[in-house]
């Protein structure tokens, strides 16, 4: 883990701070479906998530990005501070994270960043699906 004096709240902030590619950052977003909350950890250079495709693959009747209050309800953390691990939600992982030996993401504290191998990220989360 790396502590820093200012919060890192976006993939670009992380890439600039650590001197890495944006794809090596691994933001965790929270999704709300018709029956549960899900975490999705993507490469920072992923772009738009195809929620319609993901909804079908996850067999949900609805799927959207969670509102800020819902993110806090589901995880106990604010948007921009959701941790890569320890959120206890079913997780969707971006396979493109495997392009890197390590990825960087949230810890729950915007002034602390976790550096982790993608294989370890997969091992410690409840991964239910993959994108890309």
Rosetta silent file (secondary structure, phi, psi, omega in degrees, C-alpha in Angstrom):
SEQUENCE: XXXXXXXXXXXXXXXXXXXXXXXXXXXXXXXXXXXXXXXXXXXXXXXXXXXXXXXXXXXXXXXXXXXXXXXXXXXXXXXXXXXXXXXXXXXXXXXXXXXXXXXXXXXXXXXXXXXXXXXXXXXXXXXXXXXX
SCORE:     score description
SCORE:     0.000 S_00000001
   1 L     0.000  147.508 -178.903    0.000    0.000    0.000 S_00000001
   2 E  -125.074  123.303  175.289    1.118    3.500   -0.754 S_00000001
   3 E   -89.473  144.761  178.110    0.074    6.547    1.273 S_00000001
   4 L  -140.425  156.337 -172.554   -0.109    9.925   -0.435 S_00000001
   5 L   -76.383  -20.184  178.859   -0.823   13.444    0.792 S_00000001
   6 L  -125.717  151.411 -178.804   -3.751   14.118   -1.536 S_00000001
   7 L   -64.963  144.850  170.950   -6.703   11.923   -2.504 S_00000001
   8 L  -109.472  111.222 -172.726   -6.621    9.930   -5.726 S_00000001
   9 L  -116.886    2.556  178.702  -10.205    9.855   -6.921 S_00000001
  10 L  -145.509  162.775  177.840   -9.921    8.957  -10.608 S_00000001
  11 H   -60.116  -41.821 -179.189   -7.997    6.626  -12.898 S_00000001
  12 H   -66.633  -38.806  175.381   -6.181    9.559  -14.456 S_00000001
  13 H   -57.203  -45.337 -179.163   -5.187   10.908  -11.014 S_00000001
  14 H   -65.627  -43.069  179.382   -3.707    7.506  -10.189 S_00000001
  15 H   -62.054  -43.974  179.681   -1.889    7.165  -13.500 S_00000001
  16 H   -64.678  -45.264 -176.419   -0.375   10.622  -13.122 S_00000001
  17 H   -65.078  -45.707 -175.414    0.644   10.103   -9.496 S_00000001
  18 H   -89.875   -7.398 -179.207    2.242    6.662   -9.959 S_00000001
  19 L    67.422   41.545 -178.015    3.631    7.297  -13.461 S_00000001
  20 L  -122.081  171.645  174.239    1.748    4.330  -14.914 S_00000001
  21 L   -71.217  148.777  177.919   -0.631    3.744  -17.812 S_00000001
  22 H   -57.653  -33.401  179.614   -4.273    4.589  -17.142 S_00000001
  23 H   -64.757  -20.535 -179.449   -5.106    0.927  -17.848 S_00000001
  24 H   -81.622  -11.663  172.346   -3.029   -0.130  -14.873 S_00000001
  25 E   -80.778  150.517 -173.652   -5.392    1.682  -12.523 S_00000001
  26 L  -133.680   76.367  177.834   -8.281   -0.473  -11.374 S_00000001
  27 L   -66.700  142.982  175.517  -11.319    1.511  -10.272 S_00000001
  28 E  -109.196  118.195  179.483  -14.073   -0.427   -8.551 S_00000001
  29 E  -105.688  155.436  179.077  -17.562    0.754   -9.421 S_00000001
  30 E  -110.860  131.418  178.765  -20.785   -0.364   -7.782 S_00000001
  31 E  -110.583  148.149  176.346  -23.737   -1.540   -9.823 S_00000001
  32 E  -116.070  125.773  176.511  -27.334   -1.909   -8.664 S_00000001
  33 E  -109.685 -176.383  177.828  -29.464   -4.650  -10.139 S_00000001
  34 L   -66.319  -18.150 -176.717  -33.063   -5.626   -9.569 S_00000001
  35 L  -130.934   -9.005 -178.867  -31.973   -7.950   -6.760 S_00000001
  36 L  -164.944  176.671  171.426  -28.532   -6.985   -5.472 S_00000001
  37 E  -102.125  147.457  178.233  -25.454   -4.797   -5.584 S_00000001
  38 E  -134.015  150.773  171.710  -22.400   -5.846   -7.554 S_00000001
  39 E  -102.392  145.273  172.984  -18.848   -4.550   -7.779 S_00000001
  40 E  -132.254  121.976  178.580  -17.108   -4.226  -11.127 S_00000001
  41 E  -107.592  120.296 -173.810  -13.355   -3.659  -11.249 S_00000001
  42 L  -122.689  163.161  169.865  -12.180   -2.411  -14.612 S_00000001
  43 L   -68.235  142.029 -179.744   -9.031   -1.160  -16.275 S_00000001
  44 L   -60.977  -17.473  178.301   -8.816    2.599  -15.996 S_00000001
  45 L  -102.523   17.355 -174.472   -8.747    2.822  -19.795 S_00000001
  46 L   -64.049  -39.488 -173.845  -11.836    0.635  -20.259 S_00000001
  47 L    85.434 -155.758 -175.066  -14.250    3.313  -21.385 S_00000001
  48 L   -69.718  137.335  176.903  -17.985    2.802  -21.261 S_00000001
  49 L   -88.222  131.400  178.443  -19.351   -0.391  -19.687 S_00000001
  50 L   -81.818   87.777 -176.688  -21.982   -2.171  -21.775 S_00000001
  51 H   -65.653  -32.363  178.636  -24.581   -2.535  -19.025 S_00000001
  52 H   -64.760  -44.261  177.812  -27.157   -4.109  -21.346 S_00000001
  53 H   -64.262  -45.429 -179.320  -24.781   -6.928  -22.281 S_00000001
  54 H   -63.147  -39.850  178.058  -23.682   -7.394  -18.680 S_00000001
  55 H   -57.634  -45.118  179.155  -27.298   -7.443  -17.502 S_00000001
  56 H   -64.586  -45.978 -177.060  -28.058  -10.311  -19.883 S_00000001
  57 H   -66.939  -28.723  179.394  -24.929  -12.266  -18.958 S_00000001
  58 L   -92.800    0.581  179.665  -25.646  -11.880  -15.242 S_00000001
  59 L    56.242   50.749  175.610  -29.330  -12.766  -15.677 S_00000001
  60 L  -114.568  147.168  179.016  -30.595   -9.543  -14.116 S_00000001
  61 L   -84.956  -19.843  173.851  -33.724   -7.729  -15.281 S_00000001
  62 L  -145.745  152.091  179.667  -32.171   -4.326  -14.549 S_00000001
  63 E  -159.067  130.235  179.790  -28.631   -3.048  -14.033 S_00000001
  64 E  -153.869  165.772  172.441  -27.269    0.460  -13.582 S_00000001
  65 E   -66.307  137.247  178.909  -24.515    2.380  -11.838 S_00000001
  66 L   -70.949  147.052  174.283  -25.382    2.838   -8.180 S_00000001
  67 L   -72.440  158.020 -179.781  -26.144    6.334   -6.912 S_00000001
  68 H   -50.619  -43.235 -179.925  -23.687    7.819   -4.377 S_00000001
  69 H   -66.524  -33.807  178.449  -26.005    7.026   -1.449 S_00000001
  70 H   -70.709  -36.822  177.169  -26.411    3.446   -2.705 S_00000001
  71 H   -59.878  -46.160  179.011  -22.637    2.997   -2.994 S_00000001
  72 H   -65.449  -38.211  178.380  -22.283    3.986    0.663 S_00000001
  73 H   -62.998  -43.323 -174.964  -25.206    1.749    1.637 S_00000001
  74 H   -77.021  -31.663 -171.756  -23.722   -1.262   -0.179 S_00000001
  75 H  -120.899  -23.220 -172.962  -20.073   -0.808    0.787 S_00000001
  76 L    84.875    4.657 -177.388  -19.756    1.724    3.586 S_00000001
  77 L  -124.003  153.229  177.677  -17.479    3.789    1.333 S_00000001
  78 L   -80.690  156.685  173.660  -17.925    6.911   -0.756 S_00000001
  79 L   -54.200  137.671 -178.553  -17.602    6.943   -4.539 S_00000001
  80 L    91.886  -12.781 -179.791  -13.923    7.205   -5.426 S_00000001
  81 L  -123.311    7.555 -178.913  -12.880    5.350   -2.279 S_00000001
  82 L   -64.162  128.520 -177.529  -14.409    1.905   -2.848 S_00000001
  83 L   -75.218  152.847  174.676  -11.722   -0.688   -2.094 S_00000001
  84 L   -66.001  -33.748 -177.487  -10.494   -3.302   -4.550 S_00000001
  85 L  -131.322  157.167  175.423  -10.869   -5.952   -1.865 S_00000001
  86 L    88.259    2.676 -179.827  -12.954   -6.373    1.268 S_00000001
  87 L   -82.958  -15.093  174.611  -16.222   -4.938   -0.064 S_00000001
  88 L    66.149   18.113  179.055  -17.848   -8.415    0.102 S_00000001
  89 L   -99.041  150.242  169.892  -19.914   -7.927   -3.045 S_00000001
  90 E   -55.472  138.828 -170.158  -20.191  -10.314   -5.979 S_00000001
  91 E  -124.627  140.044  171.304  -17.582   -9.003   -8.405 S_00000001
  92 E  -107.430  131.103 -179.498  -17.163   -8.671  -12.150 S_00000001
  93 E  -114.090  144.360  174.775  -13.537   -8.361  -13.299 S_00000001
  94 E   -84.458  117.363 -179.710  -12.095   -6.873  -16.454 S_00000001
  95 H   -60.475  -23.244 -179.449   -9.794   -9.491  -18.031 S_00000001
  96 H   -66.404  -14.439  174.464   -7.653   -6.669  -19.417 S_00000001
  97 H   -60.016  -27.518 -178.588   -6.257   -6.162  -15.900 S_00000001
  98 H   -70.292   -4.472  174.591   -4.130   -9.233  -16.655 S_00000001
  99 H   -66.877  -18.382 -171.863   -2.062   -7.159  -19.113 S_00000001
 100 L  -117.430  150.594  176.005   -0.138   -5.895  -16.088 S_00000001
 101 L   -71.470  -32.758  178.766    1.946   -7.529  -13.380 S_00000001
 102 L  -141.059  150.189  173.414    0.304   -5.208  -10.828 S_00000001
 103 E  -125.854  161.936 -175.148   -2.696   -2.886  -10.772 S_00000001
 104 E  -122.336  134.990 -179.853   -3.482    0.022   -8.468 S_00000001
 105 E  -160.782 -174.301 -172.820   -6.782    0.778   -6.808 S_00000001
 106 E   -68.959  157.359  178.909   -8.777    1.914   -3.833 S_00000001
 107 L  -124.556   -4.341 -171.532   -8.461    0.857   -0.216 S_00000001
 108 L   101.029  -15.993  177.164  -11.408    2.693    1.298 S_00000001
 109 L  -118.274  117.643 -175.974   -9.122    5.614    2.168 S_00000001
 110 L   -64.569   -9.584  178.771   -8.661    8.138   -0.673 S_00000001
 111 L  -103.157   11.086  178.593   -5.109    8.837    0.585 S_00000001
 112 E  -136.378  132.965 -179.319   -4.002    5.194    0.388 S_00000001
 113 E  -120.481  140.272  177.731   -3.672    3.071   -2.756 S_00000001
 114 E   -97.705  131.610  171.847   -3.308   -0.703   -3.001 S_00000001
 115 E  -105.721  123.935 -173.785   -0.880   -2.261   -5.490 S_00000001
 116 E  -146.595  149.282  174.601   -1.908   -5.868   -6.181 S_00000001
 117 L   -74.678  139.520  179.519   -1.365   -8.619   -8.731 S_00000001
 118 H   -54.590  -36.716  179.294   -4.478   -9.258  -10.844 S_00000001
 119 H   -63.512  -36.914  177.884   -4.384  -12.954   -9.894 S_00000001
 120 H   -71.546  -37.242  175.983   -4.520  -12.010   -6.199 S_00000001
 121 H   -58.733  -43.550  178.249   -7.357   -9.573   -6.864 S_00000001
 122 H   -66.364  -41.184 -176.600   -9.290  -12.418   -8.448 S_00000001
 123 H   -64.214  -37.023 -173.014   -8.410  -14.833   -5.644 S_00000001
 124 H   -94.378   -5.980  177.961   -9.653  -12.640   -2.779 S_00000001
 125 L  -105.636  160.446  176.753  -12.894  -11.409   -4.364 S_00000001
 126 E   -88.104   78.820 -175.429  -16.129  -13.276   -5.046 S_00000001
 127 E   -77.611  124.103 -179.302  -15.758  -13.151   -8.846 S_00000001
 128 E  -112.138  -13.785 -178.622  -18.961  -14.124  -10.632 S_00000001
 129 E  -165.378  165.710  179.050  -18.202  -12.933  -14.182 S_00000001
 130 E  -129.236  150.787  170.081  -15.630  -11.353  -16.476 S_00000001
 131 E  -115.548  155.677 -177.609  -15.796   -8.680  -19.129 S_00000001
 132 L    56.385    0.000    0.000  -13.619   -8.500  -22.245 S_00000001
